[in-house]
XYZ file of C-alpha atoms in Angstrom:
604
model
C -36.814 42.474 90.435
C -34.667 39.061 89.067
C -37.654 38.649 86.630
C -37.035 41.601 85.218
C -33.255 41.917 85.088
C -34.062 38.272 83.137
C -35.971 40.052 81.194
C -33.404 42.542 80.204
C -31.067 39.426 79.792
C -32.980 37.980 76.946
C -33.533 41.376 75.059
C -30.069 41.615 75.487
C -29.822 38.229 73.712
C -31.776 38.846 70.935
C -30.372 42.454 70.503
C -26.811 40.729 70.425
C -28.234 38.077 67.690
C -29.713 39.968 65.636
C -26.763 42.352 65.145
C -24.734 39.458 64.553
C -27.117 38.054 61.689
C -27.164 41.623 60.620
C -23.294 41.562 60.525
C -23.296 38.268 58.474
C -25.930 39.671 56.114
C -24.293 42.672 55.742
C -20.772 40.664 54.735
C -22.738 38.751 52.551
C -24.443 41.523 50.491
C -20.408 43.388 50.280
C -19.071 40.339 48.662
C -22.051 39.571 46.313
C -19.471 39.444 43.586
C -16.439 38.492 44.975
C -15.123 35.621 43.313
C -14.765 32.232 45.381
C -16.786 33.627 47.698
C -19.305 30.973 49.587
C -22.125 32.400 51.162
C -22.595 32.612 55.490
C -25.876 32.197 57.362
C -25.572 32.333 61.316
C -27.091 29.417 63.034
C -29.114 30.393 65.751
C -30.583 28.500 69.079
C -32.233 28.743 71.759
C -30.428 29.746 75.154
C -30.225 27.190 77.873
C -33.339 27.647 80.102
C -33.639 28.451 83.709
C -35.353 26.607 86.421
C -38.529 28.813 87.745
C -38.279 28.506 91.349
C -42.393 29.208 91.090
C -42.584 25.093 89.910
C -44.506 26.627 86.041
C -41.265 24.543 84.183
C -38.157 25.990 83.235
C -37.923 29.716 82.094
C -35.973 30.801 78.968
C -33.155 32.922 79.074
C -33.405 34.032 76.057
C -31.172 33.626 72.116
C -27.591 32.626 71.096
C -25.583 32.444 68.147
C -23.745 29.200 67.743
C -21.912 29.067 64.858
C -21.532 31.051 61.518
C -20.940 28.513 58.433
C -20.317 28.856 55.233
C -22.840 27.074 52.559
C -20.504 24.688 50.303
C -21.328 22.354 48.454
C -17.618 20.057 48.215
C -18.665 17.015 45.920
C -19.664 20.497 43.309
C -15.821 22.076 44.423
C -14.857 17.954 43.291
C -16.580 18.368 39.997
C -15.281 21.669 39.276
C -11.705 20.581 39.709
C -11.522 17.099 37.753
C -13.380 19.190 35.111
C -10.882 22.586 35.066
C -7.975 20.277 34.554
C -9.629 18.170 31.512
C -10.194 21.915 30.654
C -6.671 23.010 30.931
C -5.343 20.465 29.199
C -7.631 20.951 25.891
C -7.007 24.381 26.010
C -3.538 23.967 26.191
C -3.577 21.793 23.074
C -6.153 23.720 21.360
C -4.501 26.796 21.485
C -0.990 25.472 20.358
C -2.346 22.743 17.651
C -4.004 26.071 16.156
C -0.694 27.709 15.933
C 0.572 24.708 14.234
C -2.520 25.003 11.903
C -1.613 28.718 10.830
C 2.039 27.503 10.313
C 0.957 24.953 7.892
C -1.790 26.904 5.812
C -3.882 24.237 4.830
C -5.638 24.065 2.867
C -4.163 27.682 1.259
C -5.214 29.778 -1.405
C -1.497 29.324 -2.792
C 0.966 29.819 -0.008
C 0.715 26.335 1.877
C 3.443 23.620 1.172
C 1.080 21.361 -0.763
C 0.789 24.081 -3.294
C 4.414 24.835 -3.383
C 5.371 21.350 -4.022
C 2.962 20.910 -7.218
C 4.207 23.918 -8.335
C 7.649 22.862 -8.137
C 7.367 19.376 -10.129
C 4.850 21.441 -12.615
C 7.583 23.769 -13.475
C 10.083 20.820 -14.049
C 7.249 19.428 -16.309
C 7.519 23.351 -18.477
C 11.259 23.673 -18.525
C 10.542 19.867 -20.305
C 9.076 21.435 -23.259
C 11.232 24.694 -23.286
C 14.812 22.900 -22.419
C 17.250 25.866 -23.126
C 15.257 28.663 -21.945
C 16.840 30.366 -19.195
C 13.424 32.016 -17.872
C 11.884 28.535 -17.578
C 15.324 27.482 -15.674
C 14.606 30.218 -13.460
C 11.049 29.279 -12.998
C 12.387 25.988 -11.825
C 15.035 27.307 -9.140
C 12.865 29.895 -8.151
C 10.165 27.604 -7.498
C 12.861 25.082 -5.469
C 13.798 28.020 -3.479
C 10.313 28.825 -2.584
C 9.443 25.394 -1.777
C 12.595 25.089 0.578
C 12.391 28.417 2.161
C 8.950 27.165 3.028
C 10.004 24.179 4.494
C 12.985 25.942 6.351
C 10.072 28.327 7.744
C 7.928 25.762 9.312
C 11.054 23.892 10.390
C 11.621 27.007 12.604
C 7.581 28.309 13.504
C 7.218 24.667 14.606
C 10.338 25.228 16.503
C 9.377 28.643 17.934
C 5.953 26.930 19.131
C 7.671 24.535 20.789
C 10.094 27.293 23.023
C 6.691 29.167 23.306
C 5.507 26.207 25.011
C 9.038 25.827 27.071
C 8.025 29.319 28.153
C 4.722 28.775 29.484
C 5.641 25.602 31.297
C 8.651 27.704 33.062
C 5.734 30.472 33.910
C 3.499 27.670 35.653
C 5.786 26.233 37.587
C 6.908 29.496 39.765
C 3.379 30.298 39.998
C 2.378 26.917 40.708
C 4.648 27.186 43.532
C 3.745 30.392 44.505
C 0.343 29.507 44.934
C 1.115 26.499 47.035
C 3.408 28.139 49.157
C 0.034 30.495 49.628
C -2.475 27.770 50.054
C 0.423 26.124 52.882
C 0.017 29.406 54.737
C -3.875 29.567 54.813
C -4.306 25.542 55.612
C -1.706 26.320 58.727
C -4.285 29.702 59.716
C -7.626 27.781 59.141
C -6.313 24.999 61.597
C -5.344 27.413 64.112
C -8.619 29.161 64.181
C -10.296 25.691 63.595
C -8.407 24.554 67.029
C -9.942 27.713 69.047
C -13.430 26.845 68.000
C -14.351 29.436 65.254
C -15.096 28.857 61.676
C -12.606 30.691 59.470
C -14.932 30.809 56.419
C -13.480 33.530 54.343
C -10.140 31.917 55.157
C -11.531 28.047 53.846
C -13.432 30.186 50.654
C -9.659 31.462 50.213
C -7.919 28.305 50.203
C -10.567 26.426 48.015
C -10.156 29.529 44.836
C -6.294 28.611 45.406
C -7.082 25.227 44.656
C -9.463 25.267 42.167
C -6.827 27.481 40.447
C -4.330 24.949 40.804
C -6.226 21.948 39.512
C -6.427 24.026 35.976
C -2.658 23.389 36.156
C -2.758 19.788 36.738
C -4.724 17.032 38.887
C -5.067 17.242 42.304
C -6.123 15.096 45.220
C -7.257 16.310 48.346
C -6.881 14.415 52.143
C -8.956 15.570 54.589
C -7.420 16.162 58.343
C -8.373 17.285 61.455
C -9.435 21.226 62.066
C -10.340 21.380 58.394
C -6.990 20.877 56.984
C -5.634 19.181 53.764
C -3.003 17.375 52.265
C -2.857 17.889 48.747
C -1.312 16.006 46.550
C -0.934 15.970 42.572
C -2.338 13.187 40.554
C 0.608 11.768 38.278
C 0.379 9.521 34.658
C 3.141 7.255 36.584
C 3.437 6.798 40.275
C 6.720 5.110 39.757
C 8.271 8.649 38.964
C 6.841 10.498 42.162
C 8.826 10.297 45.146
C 7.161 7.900 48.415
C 6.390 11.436 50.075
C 4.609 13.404 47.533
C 2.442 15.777 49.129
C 2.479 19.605 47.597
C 0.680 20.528 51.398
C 0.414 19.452 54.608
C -2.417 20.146 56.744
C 0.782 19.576 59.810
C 3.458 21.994 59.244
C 6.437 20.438 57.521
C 9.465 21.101 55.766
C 9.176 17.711 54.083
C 7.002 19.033 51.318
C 7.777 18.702 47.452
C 7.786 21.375 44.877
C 8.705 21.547 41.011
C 11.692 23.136 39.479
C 11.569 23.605 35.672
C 14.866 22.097 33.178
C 15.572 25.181 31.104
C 18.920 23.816 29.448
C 19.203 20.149 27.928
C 22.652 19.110 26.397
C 23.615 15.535 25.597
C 26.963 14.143 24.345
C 27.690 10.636 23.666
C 28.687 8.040 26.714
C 31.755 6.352 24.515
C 31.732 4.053 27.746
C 28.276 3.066 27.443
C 27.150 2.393 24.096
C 23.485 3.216 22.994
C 23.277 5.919 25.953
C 23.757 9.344 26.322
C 25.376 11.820 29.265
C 22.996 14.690 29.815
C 23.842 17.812 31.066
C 20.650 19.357 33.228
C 20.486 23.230 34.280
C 17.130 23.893 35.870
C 16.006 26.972 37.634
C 14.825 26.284 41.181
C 10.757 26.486 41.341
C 10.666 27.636 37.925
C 12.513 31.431 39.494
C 14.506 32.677 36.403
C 15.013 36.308 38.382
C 18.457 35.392 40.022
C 21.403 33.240 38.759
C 21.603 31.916 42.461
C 18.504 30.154 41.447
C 19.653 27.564 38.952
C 21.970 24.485 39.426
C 22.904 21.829 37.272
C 23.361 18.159 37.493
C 25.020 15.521 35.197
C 22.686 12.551 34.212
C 24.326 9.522 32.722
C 22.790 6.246 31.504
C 20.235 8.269 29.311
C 18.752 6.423 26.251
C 16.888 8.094 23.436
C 13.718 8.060 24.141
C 14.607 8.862 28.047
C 16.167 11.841 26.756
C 13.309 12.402 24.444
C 11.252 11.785 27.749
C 13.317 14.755 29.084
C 12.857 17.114 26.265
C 9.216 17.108 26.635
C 8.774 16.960 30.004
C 10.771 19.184 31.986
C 9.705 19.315 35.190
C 11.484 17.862 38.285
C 10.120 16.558 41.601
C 12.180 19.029 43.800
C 12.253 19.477 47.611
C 10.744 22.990 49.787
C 13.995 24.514 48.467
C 13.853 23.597 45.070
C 16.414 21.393 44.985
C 15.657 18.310 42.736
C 15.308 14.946 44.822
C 16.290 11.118 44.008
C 14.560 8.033 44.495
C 15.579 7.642 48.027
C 14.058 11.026 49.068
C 17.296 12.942 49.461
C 18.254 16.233 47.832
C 20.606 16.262 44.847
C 23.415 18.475 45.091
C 24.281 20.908 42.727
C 27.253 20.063 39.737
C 26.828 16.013 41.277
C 26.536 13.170 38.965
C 23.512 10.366 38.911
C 21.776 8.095 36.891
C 18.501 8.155 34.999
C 16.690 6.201 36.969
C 17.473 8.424 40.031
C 15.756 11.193 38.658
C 12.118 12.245 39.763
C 10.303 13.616 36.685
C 6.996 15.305 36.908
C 4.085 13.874 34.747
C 1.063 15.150 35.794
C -2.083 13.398 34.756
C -4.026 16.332 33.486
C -4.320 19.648 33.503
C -2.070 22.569 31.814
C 1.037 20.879 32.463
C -0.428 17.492 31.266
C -1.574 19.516 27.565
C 1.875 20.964 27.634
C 3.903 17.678 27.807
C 1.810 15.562 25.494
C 1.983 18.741 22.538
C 6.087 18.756 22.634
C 5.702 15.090 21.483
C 3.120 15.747 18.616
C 5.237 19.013 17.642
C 8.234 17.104 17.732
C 6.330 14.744 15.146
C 5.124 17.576 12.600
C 8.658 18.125 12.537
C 9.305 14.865 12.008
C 6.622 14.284 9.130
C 7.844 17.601 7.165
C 11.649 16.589 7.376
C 10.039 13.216 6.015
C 8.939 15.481 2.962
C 12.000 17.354 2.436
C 13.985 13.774 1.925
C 11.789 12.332 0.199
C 11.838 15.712 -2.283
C 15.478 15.925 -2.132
C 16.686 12.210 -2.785
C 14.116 11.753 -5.482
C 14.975 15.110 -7.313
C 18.891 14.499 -6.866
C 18.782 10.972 -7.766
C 16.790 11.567 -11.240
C 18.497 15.437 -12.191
C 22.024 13.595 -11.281
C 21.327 9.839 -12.828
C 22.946 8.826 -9.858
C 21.453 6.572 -7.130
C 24.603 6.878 -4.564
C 24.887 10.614 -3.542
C 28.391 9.961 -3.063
C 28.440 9.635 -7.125
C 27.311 13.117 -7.814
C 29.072 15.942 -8.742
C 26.765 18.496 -8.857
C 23.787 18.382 -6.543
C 20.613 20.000 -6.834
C 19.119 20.229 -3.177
C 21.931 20.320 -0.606
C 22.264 20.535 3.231
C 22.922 24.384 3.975
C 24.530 23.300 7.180
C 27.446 21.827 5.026
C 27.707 23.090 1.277
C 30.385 25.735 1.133
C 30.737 27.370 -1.871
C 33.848 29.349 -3.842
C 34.202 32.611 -5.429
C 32.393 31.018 -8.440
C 29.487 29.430 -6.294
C 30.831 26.202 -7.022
C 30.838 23.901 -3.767
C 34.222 23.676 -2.917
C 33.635 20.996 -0.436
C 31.995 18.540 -2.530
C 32.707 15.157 -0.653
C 31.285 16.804 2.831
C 28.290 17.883 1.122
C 27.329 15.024 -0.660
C 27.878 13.139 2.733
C 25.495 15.453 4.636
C 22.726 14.744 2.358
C 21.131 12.384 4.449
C 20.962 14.768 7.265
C 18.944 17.219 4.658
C 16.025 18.067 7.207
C 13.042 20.564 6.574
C 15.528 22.696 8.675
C 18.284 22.570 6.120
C 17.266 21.863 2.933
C 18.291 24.289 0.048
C 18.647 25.039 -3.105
C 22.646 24.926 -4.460
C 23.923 28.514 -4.911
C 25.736 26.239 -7.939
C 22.485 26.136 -9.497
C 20.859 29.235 -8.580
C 24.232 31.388 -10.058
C 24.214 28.884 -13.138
C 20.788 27.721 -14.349
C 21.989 26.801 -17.347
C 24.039 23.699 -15.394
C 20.690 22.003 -14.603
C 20.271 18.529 -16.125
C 17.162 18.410 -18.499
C 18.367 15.748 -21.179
C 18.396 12.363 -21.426
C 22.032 11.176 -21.289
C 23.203 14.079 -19.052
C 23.450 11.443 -16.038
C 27.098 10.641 -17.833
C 28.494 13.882 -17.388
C 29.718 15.793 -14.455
C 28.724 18.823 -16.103
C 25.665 18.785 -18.424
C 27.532 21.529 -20.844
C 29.611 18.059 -21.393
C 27.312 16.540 -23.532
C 27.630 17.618 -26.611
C 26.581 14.694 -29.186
C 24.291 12.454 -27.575
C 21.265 14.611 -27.578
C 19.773 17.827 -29.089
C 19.534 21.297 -27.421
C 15.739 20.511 -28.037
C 15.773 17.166 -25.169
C 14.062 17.758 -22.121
C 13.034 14.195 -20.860
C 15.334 14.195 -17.887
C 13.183 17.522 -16.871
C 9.446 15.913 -17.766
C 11.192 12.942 -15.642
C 11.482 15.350 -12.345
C 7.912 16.588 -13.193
C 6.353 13.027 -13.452
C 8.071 12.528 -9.044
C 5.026 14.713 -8.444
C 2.752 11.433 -9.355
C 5.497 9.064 -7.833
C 4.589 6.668 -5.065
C 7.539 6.880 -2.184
C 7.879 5.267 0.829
C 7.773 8.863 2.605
C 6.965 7.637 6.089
C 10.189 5.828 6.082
C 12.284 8.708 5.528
C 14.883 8.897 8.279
C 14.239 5.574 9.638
C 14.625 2.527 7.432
C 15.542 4.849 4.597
C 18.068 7.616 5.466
C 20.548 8.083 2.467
C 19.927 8.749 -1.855
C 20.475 4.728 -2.175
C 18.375 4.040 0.439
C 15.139 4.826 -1.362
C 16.349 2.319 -3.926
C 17.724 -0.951 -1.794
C 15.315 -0.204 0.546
C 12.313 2.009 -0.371
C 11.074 -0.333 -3.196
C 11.564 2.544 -6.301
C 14.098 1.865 -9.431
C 15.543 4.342 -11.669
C 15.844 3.106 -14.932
C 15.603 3.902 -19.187
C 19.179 6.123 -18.579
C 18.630 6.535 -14.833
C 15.920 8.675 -15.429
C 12.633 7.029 -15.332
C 11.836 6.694 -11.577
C 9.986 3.644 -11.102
C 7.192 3.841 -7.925
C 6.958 2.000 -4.810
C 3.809 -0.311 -4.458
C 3.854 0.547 -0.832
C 4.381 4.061 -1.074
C 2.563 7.497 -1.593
C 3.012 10.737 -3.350
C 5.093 13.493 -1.364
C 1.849 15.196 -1.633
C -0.385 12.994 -0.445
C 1.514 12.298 2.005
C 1.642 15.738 3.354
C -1.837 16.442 2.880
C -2.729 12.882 5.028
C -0.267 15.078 7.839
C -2.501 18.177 7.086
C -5.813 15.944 7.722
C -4.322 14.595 11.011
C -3.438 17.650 12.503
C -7.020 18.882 11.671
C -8.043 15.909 13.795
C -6.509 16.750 16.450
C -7.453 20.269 16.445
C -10.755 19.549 16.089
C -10.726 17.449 19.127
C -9.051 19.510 21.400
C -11.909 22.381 20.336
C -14.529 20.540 20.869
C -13.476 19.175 23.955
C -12.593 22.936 25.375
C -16.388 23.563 24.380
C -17.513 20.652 25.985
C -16.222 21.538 29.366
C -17.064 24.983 29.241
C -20.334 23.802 29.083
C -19.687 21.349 31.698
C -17.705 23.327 34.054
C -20.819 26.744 33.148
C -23.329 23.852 34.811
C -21.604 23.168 37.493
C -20.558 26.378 38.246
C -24.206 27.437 38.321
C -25.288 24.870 40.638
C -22.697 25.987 43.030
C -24.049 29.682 42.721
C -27.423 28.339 43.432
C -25.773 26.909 46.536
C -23.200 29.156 47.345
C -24.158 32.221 45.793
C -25.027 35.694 47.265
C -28.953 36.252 46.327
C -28.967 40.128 46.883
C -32.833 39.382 47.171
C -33.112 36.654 49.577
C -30.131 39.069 51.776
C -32.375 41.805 51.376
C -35.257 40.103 53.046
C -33.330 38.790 55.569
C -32.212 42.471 56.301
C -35.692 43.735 56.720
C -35.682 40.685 59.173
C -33.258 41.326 61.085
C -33.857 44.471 61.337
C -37.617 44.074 62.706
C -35.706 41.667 65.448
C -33.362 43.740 66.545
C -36.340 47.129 66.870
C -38.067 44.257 68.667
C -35.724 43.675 71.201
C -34.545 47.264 71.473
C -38.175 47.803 72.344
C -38.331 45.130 74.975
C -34.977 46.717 77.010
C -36.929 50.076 76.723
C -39.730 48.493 78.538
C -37.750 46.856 81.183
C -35.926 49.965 81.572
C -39.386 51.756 82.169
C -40.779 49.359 84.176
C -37.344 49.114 86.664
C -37.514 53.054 86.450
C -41.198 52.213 88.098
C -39.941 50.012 90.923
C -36.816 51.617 91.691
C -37.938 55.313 91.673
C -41.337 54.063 93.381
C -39.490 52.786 96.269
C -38.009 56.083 97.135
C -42.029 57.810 97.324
């Protein structure tokens, strides 16, 4: 009787195991295409035998299941993640650097800079040989306008790329958050299930898509803890700026975990009690939430230099507590509308990733601007100083390019605030630069003859040369072939005289033959050499987002071939299963016969 009740134990057994194999096949083949998902196989062993009191050896008692796993690979989840943050961060640049590309239009079919700015000097070098005629004046402005306007419009796409980029960088840090406020919550389930003695597979597949999502965001590095939980902590450029406790995750629960908070607003005034330094007014939304006001604060930063400011611009992202809150150097929260220095702030520089692509293009935005107000100096000093005859701005009485922030102009579009705007012209930027509504009203004012430089107003000179001089005019044409220390503009060289004590060029033969610096380079060559750099970079950042597409498409086929749901490997298994479990339904059928037997035969 016991042998058969065994018996009915170990069908029992293998009835039991093989609906659980069929359960984790069955799992398997519904999440074939779920993505992140690892897939299970049941490990199955034999049950612990039983002594046969007959002395034949031990009898077995039948099958058990003794753990369901999930088949992971984690050096290939390792690979994955260094690579999707190199990805992020090319594709970051690559897709802003080719905005800055389309901005600049080079090299154009007629609508790029480069073009406008030979057209420009070529139509000085036209009015030369037609002097009085009003349509070739117009030519000229016209051609000054466009050539402005142009710069004035990459001035602000450049700028609008930039916000874009604000924009994004405010987007990824509440979802960055988000996600790790997510990934906290599974880490604190897997342990609990971990402690109990399960596996919680789809729960650890869960976790690592969270993660591997993150890393595309920035570095990451994982600590392994007991019960299959994490810390996780970001991987910075400088671990000076992180705070002693850094960790995004722990695999205990804490409160003591760090967060990031985005600066939205940046405005800086002067410190008249500290020379050289600026006071910096911060309003950042707490963990990036710009859906309630509640959410932002704003702190006073003093001791700021330039480039720490500049450091600020591009970066943008604080160290900040659970709360949001943005944290000192000593680990302690800083309250809202309170005062610190600098060097108590924690700023976020991530070492790769989105974030990382984001940072590093504000600076080389902020330096296309740069190298196109370069150009729009260089084109405004040089034109003003030959058209005027004058080398000091301060000297002129009727410029030709003036800063739009300043010039003010009266009924008869003469600038009525002459002093002011010749004062601003060394803070003409690509941003500012126009053409004077003085000489777009009155053409006929521009200086095309040789001793016009005397005269306020070139209607003035009235003997020294004939209506038929235009060398002043060929003079501005010849600046297109001019050698200029452009790269210096709004540096060592930042006013009209400038260029001449300092820039190496000399107007002479009537202050109107503008004499070349051996160091320098055409304003066109210059821009184009800005053009070919940018193209470098583009091209880098593409081929490096093909490059680890191709990298990251390997590796992520390796860890299908490991991980991956084979519909025809589950199949078989199935048909497997399935014979095992018929098997063992068989064997209980027997018993069941056979006990019918003994039990209903002991009744006759």
């Amino acid at each position: 009787m016991s042998g058969l009740l065994s018996a009915l134990g170990i069908a029992e057994s293998g009835l039991n195991v093989s609906q659980d194999a069929i359960n984790v096949t069955s799992h398997n083949i519904s999440n074939a295409s779920t993505d992140g998902y690892s897939r299970q196989r049941i490990d199955i062993e034999t049950a612990s035998p039983q002594n046969n009191l007959q002395g034949a050896g031990q009898l077995g008692s039948g099958v058990k299941s003794s753990a369901i796993e999930r088949i992971r690979d984690v050096f290939n989840d390792y690979q994955i993640r260094n690579e999707e943050s190199t990805l992020g961060n090319y594709q970051a640049r690559d897709n802003a650097l080719s905005e800055v590309e389309n901005v600049f239009n080079e090299p154009s079919s007629g609508t790029g800079l480069s073009t406008l700015i030979d057209s420009f000097f070529d139509s000085w070098t036209k009015l030369s040989k037609q002097p009085q005629s009003s349509d070739a004046r117009t030519v000229v402005y016209n051609s000054a306008v466009s050539l402005a306007d142009e710069l004035n419009h990459e001035n602000s796409s450049l700028t609008d790329i930039k916000n874009n980029i604000h924009g994004e960088m405010k987007d990824d840090i509440f979802s960055i958050n988000d996600t790790l406020n997510k990934i906290s919550d599974i880490n604190q389930e897997i342990v609990k299930v971990k402690i109990t003695g399960q596996n919680p597979n789809d729960l650890l597949d869960a976790r690592d898509k969270y993660i591997t999502d993150l890393s595309t965001k920035f570095g990451i590095t994982i600590n392994d803890k007991n019960f299959d939980g994490v810390d996780l902590m970001p991987s910075v450029e400088d671990t000076s700026d992180k705070p002693s406790n850094s960790c995004f995750v722990k695999a205990e629960y804490s409160d003591d975990v760090k967060r990031l908070s985005y600066i939205d607003n940046i405005s800086s005034t002067e410190d008249p009690s500290n020379t050289g330094t600026y006071i910096c007014k911060l309003t950042y939304y707490k963990l990036g939430n710009t859906s309630n006001a509640s959410d932002t604060s704003t702190i006073t930063v003093r001791g700021v230099t330039s480039d720490e400011l500049n450091e600020l611009d591009e970066n943008r992202i604080l160290w900040a507590d659970k709360d949001g809150n943005a944290v000192q150097e000593n680990e302690t929260s800083i309250p809202d509308n309170s005062t610190v220095d600098f060097s108590d702030l924690r700023i976020f520089k991530p070492q790769n990733g989105e974030l990382k692509g984001y940072t590093s293009l504000q600076d080389d935005i902020d330096s296309y601007i740069g190298e196109i107000n370069k150009v729009a100096k260089a084109v405004a000093f040089s034109v003003n100083a030959v058209e005027s005859g004058r080398t000091d701005s301060s000297k002129d009485a009727e410029p030709f390019f003036v800063n739009s922030d300043k010039a003010e102009y009266d009924s008869n579009y003469k600038v009525s605030n002459l002093s002011d705007t010749l004062d601003a012209e060394k803070d003409i930027t690509a941003a500012n630069i126009s053409v004077s509504e003085e000489i777009i009203k009155h053409p006929m004012e521009i200086k095309v003859r040789t001793h016009d430089y005397k005269y306020d107003d070139e209607s003035q000179n009235t003997d020294d040369d004939g209506s038929t001089d235009g060398e002043r005019a060929e003079a501005i044409g010849d600046l297109k072939n001019a050698l200029i220390m452009v790269g210096d503009m709004g540096e060592t060289i930042n006013t009209r005289s400038d260029l001449f004590s300092k820039g190496g060029n000399t107007l002479t033969n009537n202050n109107m033959t503008f004499g070349s610096s051996v160091s320098g380079m055409t304003v066109g060559s210059y821009f184009k050499d800005v053009v070919d750099e940018l193209g470098v970079q583009e091209q880098e950042a593409s081929r490096m987002v093909t490059n680890q597409e191709s990298t990251i498409s390997s590796l992520t086929q390796t860890q299908e071939s490991v991980s991956g749901v084979s519909l025809d490997e589950e199949f078989a298994n199935l048909i497997q299963y399935e014979h095992g479990y018929q098997a063992n339904a068989k064997v209980i059928s027997t018993v069941d016969e056979l006990l019918d037997v003994v039990i209903n035969g002991l009744k006759k």
